[in-house]
Short mmCIF file of C-alpha atoms and ligand atoms in Angstrom, two decimals:
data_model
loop_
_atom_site.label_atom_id
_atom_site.label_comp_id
_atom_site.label_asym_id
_atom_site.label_seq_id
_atom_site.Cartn_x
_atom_site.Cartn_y
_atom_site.Cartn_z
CA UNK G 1 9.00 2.05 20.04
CA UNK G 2 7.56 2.19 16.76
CA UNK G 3 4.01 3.72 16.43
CA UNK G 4 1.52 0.73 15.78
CA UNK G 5 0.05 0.30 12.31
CA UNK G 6 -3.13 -2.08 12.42
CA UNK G 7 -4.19 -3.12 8.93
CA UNK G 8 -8.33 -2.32 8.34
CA UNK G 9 -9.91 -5.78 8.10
CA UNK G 10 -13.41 -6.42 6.36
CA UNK G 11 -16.10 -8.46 7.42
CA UNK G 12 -14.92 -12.08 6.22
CA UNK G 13 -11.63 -11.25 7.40
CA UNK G 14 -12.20 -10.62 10.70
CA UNK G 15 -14.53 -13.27 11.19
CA UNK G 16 -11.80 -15.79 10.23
CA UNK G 17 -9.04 -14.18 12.26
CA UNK G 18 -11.32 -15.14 15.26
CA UNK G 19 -12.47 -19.02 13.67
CA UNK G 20 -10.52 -22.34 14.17
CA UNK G 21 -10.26 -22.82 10.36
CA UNK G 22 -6.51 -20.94 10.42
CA UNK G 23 -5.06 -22.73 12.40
CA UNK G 24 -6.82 -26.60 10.93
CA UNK G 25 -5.57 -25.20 7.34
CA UNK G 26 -1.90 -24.57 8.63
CA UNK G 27 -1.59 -27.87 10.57
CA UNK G 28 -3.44 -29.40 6.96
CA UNK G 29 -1.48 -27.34 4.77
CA UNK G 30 1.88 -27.95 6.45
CA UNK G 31 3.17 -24.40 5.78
CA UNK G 32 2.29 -20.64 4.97
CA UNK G 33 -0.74 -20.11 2.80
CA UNK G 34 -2.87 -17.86 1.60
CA UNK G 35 -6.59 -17.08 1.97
CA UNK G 36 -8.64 -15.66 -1.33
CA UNK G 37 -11.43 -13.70 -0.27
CA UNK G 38 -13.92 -13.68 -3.40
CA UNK G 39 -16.77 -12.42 -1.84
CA UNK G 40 -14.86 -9.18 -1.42
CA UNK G 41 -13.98 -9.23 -4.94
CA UNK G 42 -17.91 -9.23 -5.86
CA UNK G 43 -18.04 -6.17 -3.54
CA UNK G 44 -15.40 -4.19 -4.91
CA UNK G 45 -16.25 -5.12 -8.96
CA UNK G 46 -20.27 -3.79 -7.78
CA UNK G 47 -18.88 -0.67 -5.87
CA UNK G 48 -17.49 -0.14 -9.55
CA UNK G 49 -20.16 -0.91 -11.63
CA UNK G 50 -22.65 1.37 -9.91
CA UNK G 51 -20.72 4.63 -9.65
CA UNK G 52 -21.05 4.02 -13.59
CA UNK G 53 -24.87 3.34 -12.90
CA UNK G 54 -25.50 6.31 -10.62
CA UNK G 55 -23.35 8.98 -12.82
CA UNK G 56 -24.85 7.97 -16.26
CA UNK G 57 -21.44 6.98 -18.03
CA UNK G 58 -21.35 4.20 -20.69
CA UNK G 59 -18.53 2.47 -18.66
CA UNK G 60 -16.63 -0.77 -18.55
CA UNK G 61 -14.73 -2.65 -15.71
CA UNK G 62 -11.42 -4.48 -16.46
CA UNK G 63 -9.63 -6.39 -14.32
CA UNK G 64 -6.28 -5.90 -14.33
CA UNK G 65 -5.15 -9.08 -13.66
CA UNK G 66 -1.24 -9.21 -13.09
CA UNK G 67 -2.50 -8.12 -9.47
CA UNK G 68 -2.94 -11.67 -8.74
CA UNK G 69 -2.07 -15.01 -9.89
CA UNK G 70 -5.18 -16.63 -8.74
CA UNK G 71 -7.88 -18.21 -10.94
CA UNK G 72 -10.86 -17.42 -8.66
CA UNK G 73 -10.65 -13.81 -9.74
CA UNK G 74 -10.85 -14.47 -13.28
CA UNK G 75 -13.20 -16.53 -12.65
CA UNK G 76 -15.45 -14.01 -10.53
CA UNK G 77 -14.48 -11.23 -13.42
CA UNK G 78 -16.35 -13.46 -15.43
CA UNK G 79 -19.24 -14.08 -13.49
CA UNK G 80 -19.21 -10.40 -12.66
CA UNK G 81 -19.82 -9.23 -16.52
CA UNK G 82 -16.01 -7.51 -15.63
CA UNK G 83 -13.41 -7.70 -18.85
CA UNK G 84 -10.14 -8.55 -17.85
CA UNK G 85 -6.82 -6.67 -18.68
CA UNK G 86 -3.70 -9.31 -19.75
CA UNK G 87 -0.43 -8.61 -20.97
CA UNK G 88 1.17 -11.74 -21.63
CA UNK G 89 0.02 -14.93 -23.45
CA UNK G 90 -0.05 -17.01 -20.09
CA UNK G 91 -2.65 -14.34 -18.57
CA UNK G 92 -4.46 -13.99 -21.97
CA UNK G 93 -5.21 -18.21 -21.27
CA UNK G 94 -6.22 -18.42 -17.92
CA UNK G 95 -8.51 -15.23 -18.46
CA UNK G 96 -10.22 -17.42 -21.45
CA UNK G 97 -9.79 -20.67 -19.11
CA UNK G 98 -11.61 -18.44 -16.62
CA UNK G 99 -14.88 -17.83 -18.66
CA UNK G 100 -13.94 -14.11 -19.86
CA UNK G 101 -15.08 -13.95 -23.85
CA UNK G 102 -12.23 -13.29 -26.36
CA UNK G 103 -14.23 -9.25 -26.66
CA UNK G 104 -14.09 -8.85 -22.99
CA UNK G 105 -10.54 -8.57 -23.19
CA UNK G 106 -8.31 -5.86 -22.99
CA UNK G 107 -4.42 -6.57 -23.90
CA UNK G 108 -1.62 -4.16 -22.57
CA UNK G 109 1.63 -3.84 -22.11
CA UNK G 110 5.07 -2.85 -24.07
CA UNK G 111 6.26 -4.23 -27.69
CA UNK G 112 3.67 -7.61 -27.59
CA UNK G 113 4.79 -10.40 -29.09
CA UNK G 114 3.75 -11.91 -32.39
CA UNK G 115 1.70 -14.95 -30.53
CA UNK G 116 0.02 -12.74 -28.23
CA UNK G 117 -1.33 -10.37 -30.62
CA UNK G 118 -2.01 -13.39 -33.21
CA UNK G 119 -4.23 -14.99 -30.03
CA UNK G 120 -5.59 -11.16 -29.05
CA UNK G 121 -6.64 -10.71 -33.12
CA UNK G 122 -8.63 -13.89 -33.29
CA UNK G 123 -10.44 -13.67 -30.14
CA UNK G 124 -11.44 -10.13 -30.45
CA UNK G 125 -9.96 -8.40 -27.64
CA UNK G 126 -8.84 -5.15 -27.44
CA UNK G 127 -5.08 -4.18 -27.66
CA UNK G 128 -3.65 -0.87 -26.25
CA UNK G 129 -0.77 -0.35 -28.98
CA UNK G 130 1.93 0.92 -27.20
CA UNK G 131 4.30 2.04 -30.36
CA UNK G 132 4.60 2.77 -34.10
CA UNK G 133 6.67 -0.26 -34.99
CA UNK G 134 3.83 -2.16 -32.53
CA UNK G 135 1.05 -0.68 -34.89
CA UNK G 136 2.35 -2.14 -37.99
CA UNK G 137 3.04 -5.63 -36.90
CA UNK G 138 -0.59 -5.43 -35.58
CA UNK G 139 -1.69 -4.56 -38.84
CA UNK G 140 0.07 -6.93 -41.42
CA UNK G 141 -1.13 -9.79 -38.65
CA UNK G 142 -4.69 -8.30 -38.82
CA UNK G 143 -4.02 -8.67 -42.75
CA UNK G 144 -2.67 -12.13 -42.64
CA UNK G 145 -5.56 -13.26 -40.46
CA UNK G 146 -7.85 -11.61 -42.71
CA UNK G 147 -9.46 -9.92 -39.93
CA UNK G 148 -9.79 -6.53 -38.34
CA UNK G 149 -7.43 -5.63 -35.06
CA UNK G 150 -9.50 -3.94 -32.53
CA UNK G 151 -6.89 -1.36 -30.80
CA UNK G 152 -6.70 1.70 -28.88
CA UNK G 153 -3.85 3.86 -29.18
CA UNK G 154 -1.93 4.54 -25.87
CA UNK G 155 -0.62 7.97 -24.63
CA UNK G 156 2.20 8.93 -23.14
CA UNK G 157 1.49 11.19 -20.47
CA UNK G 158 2.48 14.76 -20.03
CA UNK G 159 2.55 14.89 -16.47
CA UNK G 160 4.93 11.38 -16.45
CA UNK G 161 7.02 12.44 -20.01
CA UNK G 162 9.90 10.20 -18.75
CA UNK G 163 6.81 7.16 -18.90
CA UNK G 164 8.55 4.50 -21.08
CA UNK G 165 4.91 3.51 -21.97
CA UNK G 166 3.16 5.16 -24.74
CA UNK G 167 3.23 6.99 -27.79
CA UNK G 168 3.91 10.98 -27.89
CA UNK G 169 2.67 13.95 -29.55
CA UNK G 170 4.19 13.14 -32.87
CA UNK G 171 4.22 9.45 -32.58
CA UNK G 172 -0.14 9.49 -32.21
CA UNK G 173 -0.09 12.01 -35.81
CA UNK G 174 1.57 9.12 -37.67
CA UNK G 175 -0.41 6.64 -35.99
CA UNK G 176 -3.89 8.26 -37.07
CA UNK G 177 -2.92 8.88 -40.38
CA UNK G 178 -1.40 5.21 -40.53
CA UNK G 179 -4.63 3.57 -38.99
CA UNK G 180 -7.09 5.05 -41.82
CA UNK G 181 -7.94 2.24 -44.04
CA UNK G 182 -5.97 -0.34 -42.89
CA UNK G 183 -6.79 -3.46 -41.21
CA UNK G 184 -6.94 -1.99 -37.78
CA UNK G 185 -9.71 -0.11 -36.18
CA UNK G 186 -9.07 2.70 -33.66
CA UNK G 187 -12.05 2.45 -30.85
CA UNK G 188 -9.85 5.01 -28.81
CA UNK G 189 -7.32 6.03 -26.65
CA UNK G 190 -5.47 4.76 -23.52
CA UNK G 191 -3.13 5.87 -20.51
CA UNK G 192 -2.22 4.07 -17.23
CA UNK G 193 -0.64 6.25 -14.52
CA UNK G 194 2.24 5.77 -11.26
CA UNK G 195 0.73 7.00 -8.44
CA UNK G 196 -3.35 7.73 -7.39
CA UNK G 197 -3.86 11.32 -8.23
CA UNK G 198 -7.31 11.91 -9.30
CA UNK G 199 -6.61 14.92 -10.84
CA UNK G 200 -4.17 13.91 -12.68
CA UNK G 201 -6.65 11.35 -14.25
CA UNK G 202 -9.24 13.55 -15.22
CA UNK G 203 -7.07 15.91 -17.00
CA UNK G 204 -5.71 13.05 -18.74
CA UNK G 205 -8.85 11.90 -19.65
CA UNK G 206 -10.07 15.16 -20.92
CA UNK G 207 -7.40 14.92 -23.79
CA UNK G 208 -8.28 11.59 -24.38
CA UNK G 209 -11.52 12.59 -25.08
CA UNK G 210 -10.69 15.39 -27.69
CA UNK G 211 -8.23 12.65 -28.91
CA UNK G 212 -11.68 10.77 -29.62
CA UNK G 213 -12.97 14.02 -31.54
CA UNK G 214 -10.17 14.33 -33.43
CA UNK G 215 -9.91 11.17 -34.39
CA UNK G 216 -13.67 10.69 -35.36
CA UNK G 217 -13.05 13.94 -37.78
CA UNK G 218 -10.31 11.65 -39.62
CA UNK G 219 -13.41 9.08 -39.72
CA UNK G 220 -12.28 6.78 -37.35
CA UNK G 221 -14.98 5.21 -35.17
CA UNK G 222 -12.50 6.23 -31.48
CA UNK G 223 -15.55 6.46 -28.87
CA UNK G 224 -13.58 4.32 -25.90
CA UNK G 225 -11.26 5.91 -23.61
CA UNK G 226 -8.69 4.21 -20.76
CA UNK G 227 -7.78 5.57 -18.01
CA UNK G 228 -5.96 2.68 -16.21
CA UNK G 229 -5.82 1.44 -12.87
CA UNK G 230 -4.57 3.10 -10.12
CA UNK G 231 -7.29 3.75 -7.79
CA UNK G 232 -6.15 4.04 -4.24
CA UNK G 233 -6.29 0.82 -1.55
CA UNK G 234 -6.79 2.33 2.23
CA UNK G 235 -4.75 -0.06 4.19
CA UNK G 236 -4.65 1.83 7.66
CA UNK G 237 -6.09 4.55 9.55
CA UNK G 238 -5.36 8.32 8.47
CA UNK G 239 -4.61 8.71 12.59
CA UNK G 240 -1.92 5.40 12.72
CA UNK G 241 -0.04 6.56 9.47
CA UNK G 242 0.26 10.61 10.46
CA UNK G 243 1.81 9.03 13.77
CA UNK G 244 3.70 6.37 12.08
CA UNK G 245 5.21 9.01 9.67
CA UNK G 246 6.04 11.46 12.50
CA UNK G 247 7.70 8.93 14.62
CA UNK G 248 9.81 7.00 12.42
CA UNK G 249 13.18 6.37 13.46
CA UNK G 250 16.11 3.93 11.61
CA UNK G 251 16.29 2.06 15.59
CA UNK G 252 12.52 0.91 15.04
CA UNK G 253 13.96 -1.73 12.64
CA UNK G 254 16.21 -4.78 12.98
CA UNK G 255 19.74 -3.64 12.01
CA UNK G 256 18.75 0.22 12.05
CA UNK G 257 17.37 -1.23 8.28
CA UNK G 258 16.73 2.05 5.90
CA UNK G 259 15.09 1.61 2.82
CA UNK G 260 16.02 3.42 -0.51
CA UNK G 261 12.71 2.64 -1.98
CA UNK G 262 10.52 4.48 0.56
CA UNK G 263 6.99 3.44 1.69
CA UNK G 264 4.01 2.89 -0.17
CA UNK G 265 1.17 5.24 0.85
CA UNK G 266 -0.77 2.48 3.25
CA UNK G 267 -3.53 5.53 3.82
CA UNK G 268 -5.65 7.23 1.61
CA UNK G 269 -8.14 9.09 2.31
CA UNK G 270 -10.56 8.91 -1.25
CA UNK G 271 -9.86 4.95 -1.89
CA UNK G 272 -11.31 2.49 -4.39
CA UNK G 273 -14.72 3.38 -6.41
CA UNK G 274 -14.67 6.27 -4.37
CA UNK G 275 -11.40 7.46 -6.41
CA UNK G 276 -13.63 6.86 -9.84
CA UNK G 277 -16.12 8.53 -8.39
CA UNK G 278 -14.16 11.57 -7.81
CA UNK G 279 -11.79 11.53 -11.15
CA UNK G 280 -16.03 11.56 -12.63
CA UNK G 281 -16.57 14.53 -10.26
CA UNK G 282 -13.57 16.67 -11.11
CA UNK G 283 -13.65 19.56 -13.94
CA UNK G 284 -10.50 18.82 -15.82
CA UNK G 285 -7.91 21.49 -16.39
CA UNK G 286 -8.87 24.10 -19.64
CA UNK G 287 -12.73 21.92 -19.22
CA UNK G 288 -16.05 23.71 -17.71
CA UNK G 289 -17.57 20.71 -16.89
CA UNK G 290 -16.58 17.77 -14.55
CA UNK G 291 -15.08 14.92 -16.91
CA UNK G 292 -18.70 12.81 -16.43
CA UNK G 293 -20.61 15.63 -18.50
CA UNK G 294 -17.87 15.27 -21.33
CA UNK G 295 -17.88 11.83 -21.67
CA UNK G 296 -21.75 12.03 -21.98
CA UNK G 297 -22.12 14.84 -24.46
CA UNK G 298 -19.35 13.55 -26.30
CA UNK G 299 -20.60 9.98 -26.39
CA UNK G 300 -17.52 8.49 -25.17
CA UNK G 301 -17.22 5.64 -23.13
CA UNK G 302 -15.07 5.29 -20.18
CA UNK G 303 -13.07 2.05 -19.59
CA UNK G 304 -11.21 1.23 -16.12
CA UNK G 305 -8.96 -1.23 -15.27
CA UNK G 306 -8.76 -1.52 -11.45
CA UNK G 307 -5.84 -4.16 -10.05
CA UNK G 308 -5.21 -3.37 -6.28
CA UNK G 309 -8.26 -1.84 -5.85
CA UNK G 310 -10.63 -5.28 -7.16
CA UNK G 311 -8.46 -7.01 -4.63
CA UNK G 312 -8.90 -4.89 -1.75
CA UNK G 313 -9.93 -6.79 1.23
CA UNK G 314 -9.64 -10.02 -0.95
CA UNK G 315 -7.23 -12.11 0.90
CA UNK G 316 -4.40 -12.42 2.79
CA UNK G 317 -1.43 -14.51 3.87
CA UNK G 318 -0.68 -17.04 6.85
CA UNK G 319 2.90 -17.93 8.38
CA UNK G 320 2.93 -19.51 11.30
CA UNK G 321 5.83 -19.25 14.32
CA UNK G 322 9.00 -21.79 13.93
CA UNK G 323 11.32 -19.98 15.85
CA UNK G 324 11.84 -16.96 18.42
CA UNK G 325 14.69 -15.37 19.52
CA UNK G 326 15.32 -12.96 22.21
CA UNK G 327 17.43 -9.77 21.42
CA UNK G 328 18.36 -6.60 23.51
CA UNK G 329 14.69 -5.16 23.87
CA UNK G 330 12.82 -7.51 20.97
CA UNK G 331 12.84 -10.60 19.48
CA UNK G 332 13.17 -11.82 16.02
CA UNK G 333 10.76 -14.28 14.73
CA UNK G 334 11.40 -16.95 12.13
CA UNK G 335 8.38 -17.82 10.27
CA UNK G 336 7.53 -20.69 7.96
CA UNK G 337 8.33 -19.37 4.90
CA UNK G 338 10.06 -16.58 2.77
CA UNK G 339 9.55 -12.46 2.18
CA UNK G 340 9.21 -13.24 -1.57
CA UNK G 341 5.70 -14.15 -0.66
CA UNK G 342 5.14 -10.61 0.41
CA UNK G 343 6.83 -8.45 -2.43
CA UNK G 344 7.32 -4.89 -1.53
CA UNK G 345 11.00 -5.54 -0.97
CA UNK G 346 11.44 -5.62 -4.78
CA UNK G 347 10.85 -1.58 -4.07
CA UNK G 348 13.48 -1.68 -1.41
CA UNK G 349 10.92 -1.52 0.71
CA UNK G 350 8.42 -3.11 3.27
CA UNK G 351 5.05 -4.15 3.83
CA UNK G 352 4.18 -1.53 6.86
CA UNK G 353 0.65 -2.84 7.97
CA UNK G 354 0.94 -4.67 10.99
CA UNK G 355 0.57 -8.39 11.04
CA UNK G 356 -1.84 -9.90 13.77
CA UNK G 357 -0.75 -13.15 16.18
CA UNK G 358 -3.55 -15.55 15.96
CA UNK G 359 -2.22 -17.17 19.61
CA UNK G 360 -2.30 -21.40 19.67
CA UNK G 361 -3.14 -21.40 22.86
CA UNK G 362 -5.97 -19.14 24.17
CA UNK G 363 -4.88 -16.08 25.85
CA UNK G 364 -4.58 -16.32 29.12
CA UNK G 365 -5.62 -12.80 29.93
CA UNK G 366 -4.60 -9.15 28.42
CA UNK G 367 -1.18 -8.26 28.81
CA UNK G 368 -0.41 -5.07 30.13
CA UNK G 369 2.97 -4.03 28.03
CA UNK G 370 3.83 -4.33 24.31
CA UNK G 371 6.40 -6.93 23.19
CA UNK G 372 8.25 -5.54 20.01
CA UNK G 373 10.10 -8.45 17.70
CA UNK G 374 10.49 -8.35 13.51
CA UNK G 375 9.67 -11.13 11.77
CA UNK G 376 12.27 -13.15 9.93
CA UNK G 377 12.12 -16.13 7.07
CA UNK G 378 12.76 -19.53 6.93
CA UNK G 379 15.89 -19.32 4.89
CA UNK G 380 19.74 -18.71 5.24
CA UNK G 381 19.53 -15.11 3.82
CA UNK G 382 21.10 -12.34 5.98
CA UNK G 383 18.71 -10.06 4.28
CA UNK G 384 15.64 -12.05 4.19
CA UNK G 385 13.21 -10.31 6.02
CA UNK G 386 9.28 -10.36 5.94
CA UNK G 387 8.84 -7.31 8.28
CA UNK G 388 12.50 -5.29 9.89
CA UNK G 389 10.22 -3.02 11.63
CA UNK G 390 10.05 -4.29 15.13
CA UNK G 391 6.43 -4.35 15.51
CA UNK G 392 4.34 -3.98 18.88
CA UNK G 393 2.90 -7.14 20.02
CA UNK G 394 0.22 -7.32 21.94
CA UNK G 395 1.05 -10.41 23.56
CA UNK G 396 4.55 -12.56 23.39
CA UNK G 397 4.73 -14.20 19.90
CA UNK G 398 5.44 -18.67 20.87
CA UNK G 399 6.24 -21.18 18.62
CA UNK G 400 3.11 -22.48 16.96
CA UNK G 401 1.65 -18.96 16.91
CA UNK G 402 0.14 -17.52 13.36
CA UNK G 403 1.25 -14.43 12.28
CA UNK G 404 -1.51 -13.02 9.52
CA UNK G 405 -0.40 -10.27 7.11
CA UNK G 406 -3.82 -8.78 6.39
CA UNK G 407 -4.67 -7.50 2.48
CA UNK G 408 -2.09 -8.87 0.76
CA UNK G 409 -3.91 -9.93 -2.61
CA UNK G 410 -3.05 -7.26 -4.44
CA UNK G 411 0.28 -7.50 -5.52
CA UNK G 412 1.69 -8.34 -2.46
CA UNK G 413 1.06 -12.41 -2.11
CA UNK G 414 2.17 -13.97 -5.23
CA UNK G 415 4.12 -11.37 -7.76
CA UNK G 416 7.20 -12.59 -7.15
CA UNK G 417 6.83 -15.69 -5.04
CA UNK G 418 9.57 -18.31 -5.85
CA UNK G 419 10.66 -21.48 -4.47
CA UNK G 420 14.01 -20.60 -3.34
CA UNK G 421 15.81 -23.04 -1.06
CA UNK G 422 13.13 -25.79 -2.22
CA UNK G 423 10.44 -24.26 0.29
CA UNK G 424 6.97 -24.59 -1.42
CA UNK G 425 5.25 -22.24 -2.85
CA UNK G 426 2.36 -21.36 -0.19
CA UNK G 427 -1.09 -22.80 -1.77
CA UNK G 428 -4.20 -20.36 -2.42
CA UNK G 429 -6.93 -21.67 -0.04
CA UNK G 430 -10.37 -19.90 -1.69
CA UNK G 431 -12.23 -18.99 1.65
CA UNK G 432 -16.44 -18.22 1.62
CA UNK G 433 -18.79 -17.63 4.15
CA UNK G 434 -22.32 -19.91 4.19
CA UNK G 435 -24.86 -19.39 6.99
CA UNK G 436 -22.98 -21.14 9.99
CA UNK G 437 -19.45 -21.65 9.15
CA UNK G 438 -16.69 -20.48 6.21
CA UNK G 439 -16.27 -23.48 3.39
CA UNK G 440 -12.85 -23.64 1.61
CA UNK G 441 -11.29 -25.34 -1.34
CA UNK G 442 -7.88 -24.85 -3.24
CA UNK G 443 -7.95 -22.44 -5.80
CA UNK G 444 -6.60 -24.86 -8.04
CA UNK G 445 -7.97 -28.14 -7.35
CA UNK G 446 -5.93 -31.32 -7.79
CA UNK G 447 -6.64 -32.18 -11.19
C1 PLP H 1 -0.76 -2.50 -13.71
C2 PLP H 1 -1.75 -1.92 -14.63
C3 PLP H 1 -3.06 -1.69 -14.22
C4 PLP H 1 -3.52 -1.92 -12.80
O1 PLP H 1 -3.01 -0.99 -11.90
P1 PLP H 1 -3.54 -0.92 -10.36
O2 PLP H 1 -2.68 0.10 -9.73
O3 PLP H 1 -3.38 -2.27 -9.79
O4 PLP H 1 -4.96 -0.51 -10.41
C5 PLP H 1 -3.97 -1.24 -15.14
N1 PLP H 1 -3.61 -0.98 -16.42
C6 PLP H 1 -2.33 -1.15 -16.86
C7 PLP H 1 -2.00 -0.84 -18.28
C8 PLP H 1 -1.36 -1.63 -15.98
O5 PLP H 1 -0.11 -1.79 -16.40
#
């Protein structure tokens, strides 16, 4: 049997697993739905904001906000004094709808359109130019507009050279020599990287900061620096996931499923602000001292923009039991609703944290063995799965049962939801804790 992978659950989490509100909101909601968790949110955005405090770099917080759909988030950005990073003209709204200011804004992304940088030039955000041809259309718009484009220049990286973001080696000489006296003013430079090496960062961000220097000797102001998101999530234990890996078989999933795409790393071991912290700590390659000390003496500030890791512990997603099916040695569920509310399958590939059954009836004691089923969707797709691994349940799943798939806010829940075979999209359900019981409301309220 396959080795069990229970997903870490925070404080409001696992005081809801164990509350009657589930269960009201699915009978209320009449389908799968998802909890936000914004009070998590606050705690990740401060974990973020003080390893700036206690290290003594001028940093900023962005929120990279294709993580989620929601508006609470924005909205808690906001509140937070966090920017937000957007990269389309539909996130670039809901981040102003959301209270962010025009200057707290950081705009990404490949080749932006003409409306989006016309909107990004008038309210003052930053843009993260992405290519020569993307320079001068942000320039003779800056012109038009009679204003000045704020913009950092992004880099392609050295360790990713097959990146199709960013500008290379000869691209960023043309830019700096273009940039001088035009309408667009270079605050600095800008990467974002695949993966969660920390090492990788600082190096990167070393460059970036002689970028700045070189730059500044041109006489261009260039005293920001991004590095990105990418900072780790820790989904499950380091113990589960060595065991998981080691154990792994093709027979563990429904249909001896394989997947091309390989697994996301659910464990890390340096996670979150912790992973800032550490990119801060670390002497970058061909540097004496660790990248903090060069952003100080240089007078260079340090900009973030944190996705998955904001959203960490910040919600997760409810299906509840329609349908179970015995098979030689497991049983296939059939939930509520559909795998494109849990997304990793775009990677050919699965969400691996186990989902816990929230029982409708109360146990009736502990059961002694484990009781292995996957979990399939609502719809007539042969391949649509939520989960082919045939987890370990501690109990029989029944009809009526939940089954929650814990820390699913970033990325997972919503990034490519759709409402195939007319099933509704699941609603957001904003969840808080007050002194005796958890209050909720829609995320978007009925206008
Ligand atoms: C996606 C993205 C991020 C956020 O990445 P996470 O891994 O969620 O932290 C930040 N910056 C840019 C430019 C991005 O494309």
């Amino acid at each position: 049997m396959t080795a069990r992978l229970p997903a870490h659950a925070g404080p409001e989490t696992r005081g809801l697993l164990a509350d009657p509100l589930l269960h009201e909101l699915g009978h209320g909601l009449g389908g799968p739905y998802h909890v936000l968790l914004p009070t998590a949110f606050d705690a990740n955005a401060t974990a973020f904001q003080a390893v700036f405090g206690e290290s003594g770099v001028d940093g900023r917080v962005y929120y990279a906000k294709k993580a989620n759909k929601a508006a609470v988030f924005a909205e808690r950005a906001a509140v937070a004094g966090l920017g937000v990073d957007v990269a389309s003209r539909g996130e670039l709204r809901e981040a102003l709808a959301a209270g962010v200011r025009g200057d707290d804004l950081v705009v990404t992304g490949p080749a932006k359109a003409d409306e989006l940088l016309r909107v990004a030039v008038l309210q003052g955000a930053l843009i993260a130019v992405d290519a020569l041809d993307e320079l001068d259309r942000l320039n003779a718009m800056a012109g038009e507009l009679g204003r000045t484009a704020r913009a950092l220049l992004r880099v392609l990286p050295s360790v990713q050279p097959h990146s199709r973001f960013g500008l290379e080696e000869s691209d960023l000489a043309v830019a700096l020599a273009r940039i001088g006296g035009s309408a667009v003013s270079l605050e600095g430079f800008s990467f974002h990287l695949s993966g969660y090496d920390v090492r990788q960062r600082a190096d990167l961000a070393a460059v970036l900061v002689r970028l700045c220097s070189r730059a500044r000797a041109l006489g261009l102001p260039a005293d920001s620096i991004s590095i990105g998101g990418g900072f780790a999530v820790d989904y499950v234990d380091g113990a589960d996931w060595r065991r998981f890996g080691e154990s792994n078989r093709a027979e563990h999933f429904h249909a001896e499923r394989r997947f091309g795409g390989g697994f996301y790393p659910y464990h890390s071991p340096v996670a979150g602000a912790d992973a800032l912290r550490a990119v801060l700590a670390c002497v970058p390659a061909g540097e004496s001292v660790p990248l903090a000390e060069m952003l100080r003496t240089a007078n260079v500030r340090l900009l973030v923009e944190p996705g998955r890791a904001l959203l960490d512990q910040a919600g997760f997603t409810v299906f509840r039991v329609q349908g179970v099916k015995d098979r030689d040695g497991y049983a296939i569920l059939t939930v509520d609703g559909s795998s494109l509310s849990l997304s990793e399958q775009w990677f050919d590939s699965e969400f691996l944290p186990d989902p816990v059954l929230v029982p409708a009836r109360p146990e009736a004691g502990p059961h002694a063995d484990l009781h292995p089923a996957c979990v399939g969707a609502a719809t007539c797709l042969e391949s649509d799965l939520l989960t082919w691994r045939k987890i370990p349940f501690p109990a029989p799943p029944a009809v009526g049962d939940l089954l929650v798939y814990l820390n699913t806010a970033g990325y997972q829940m919503d990034s490519n939801e759709s409402p195939f075979h007319e099933l509704p999209l699941p609603p957001k359900v904003v969840v808080e804790p007050t002194a005796d019981r958890f209050r909720w409301h829609l995320d978007r309220r009925p206008a």
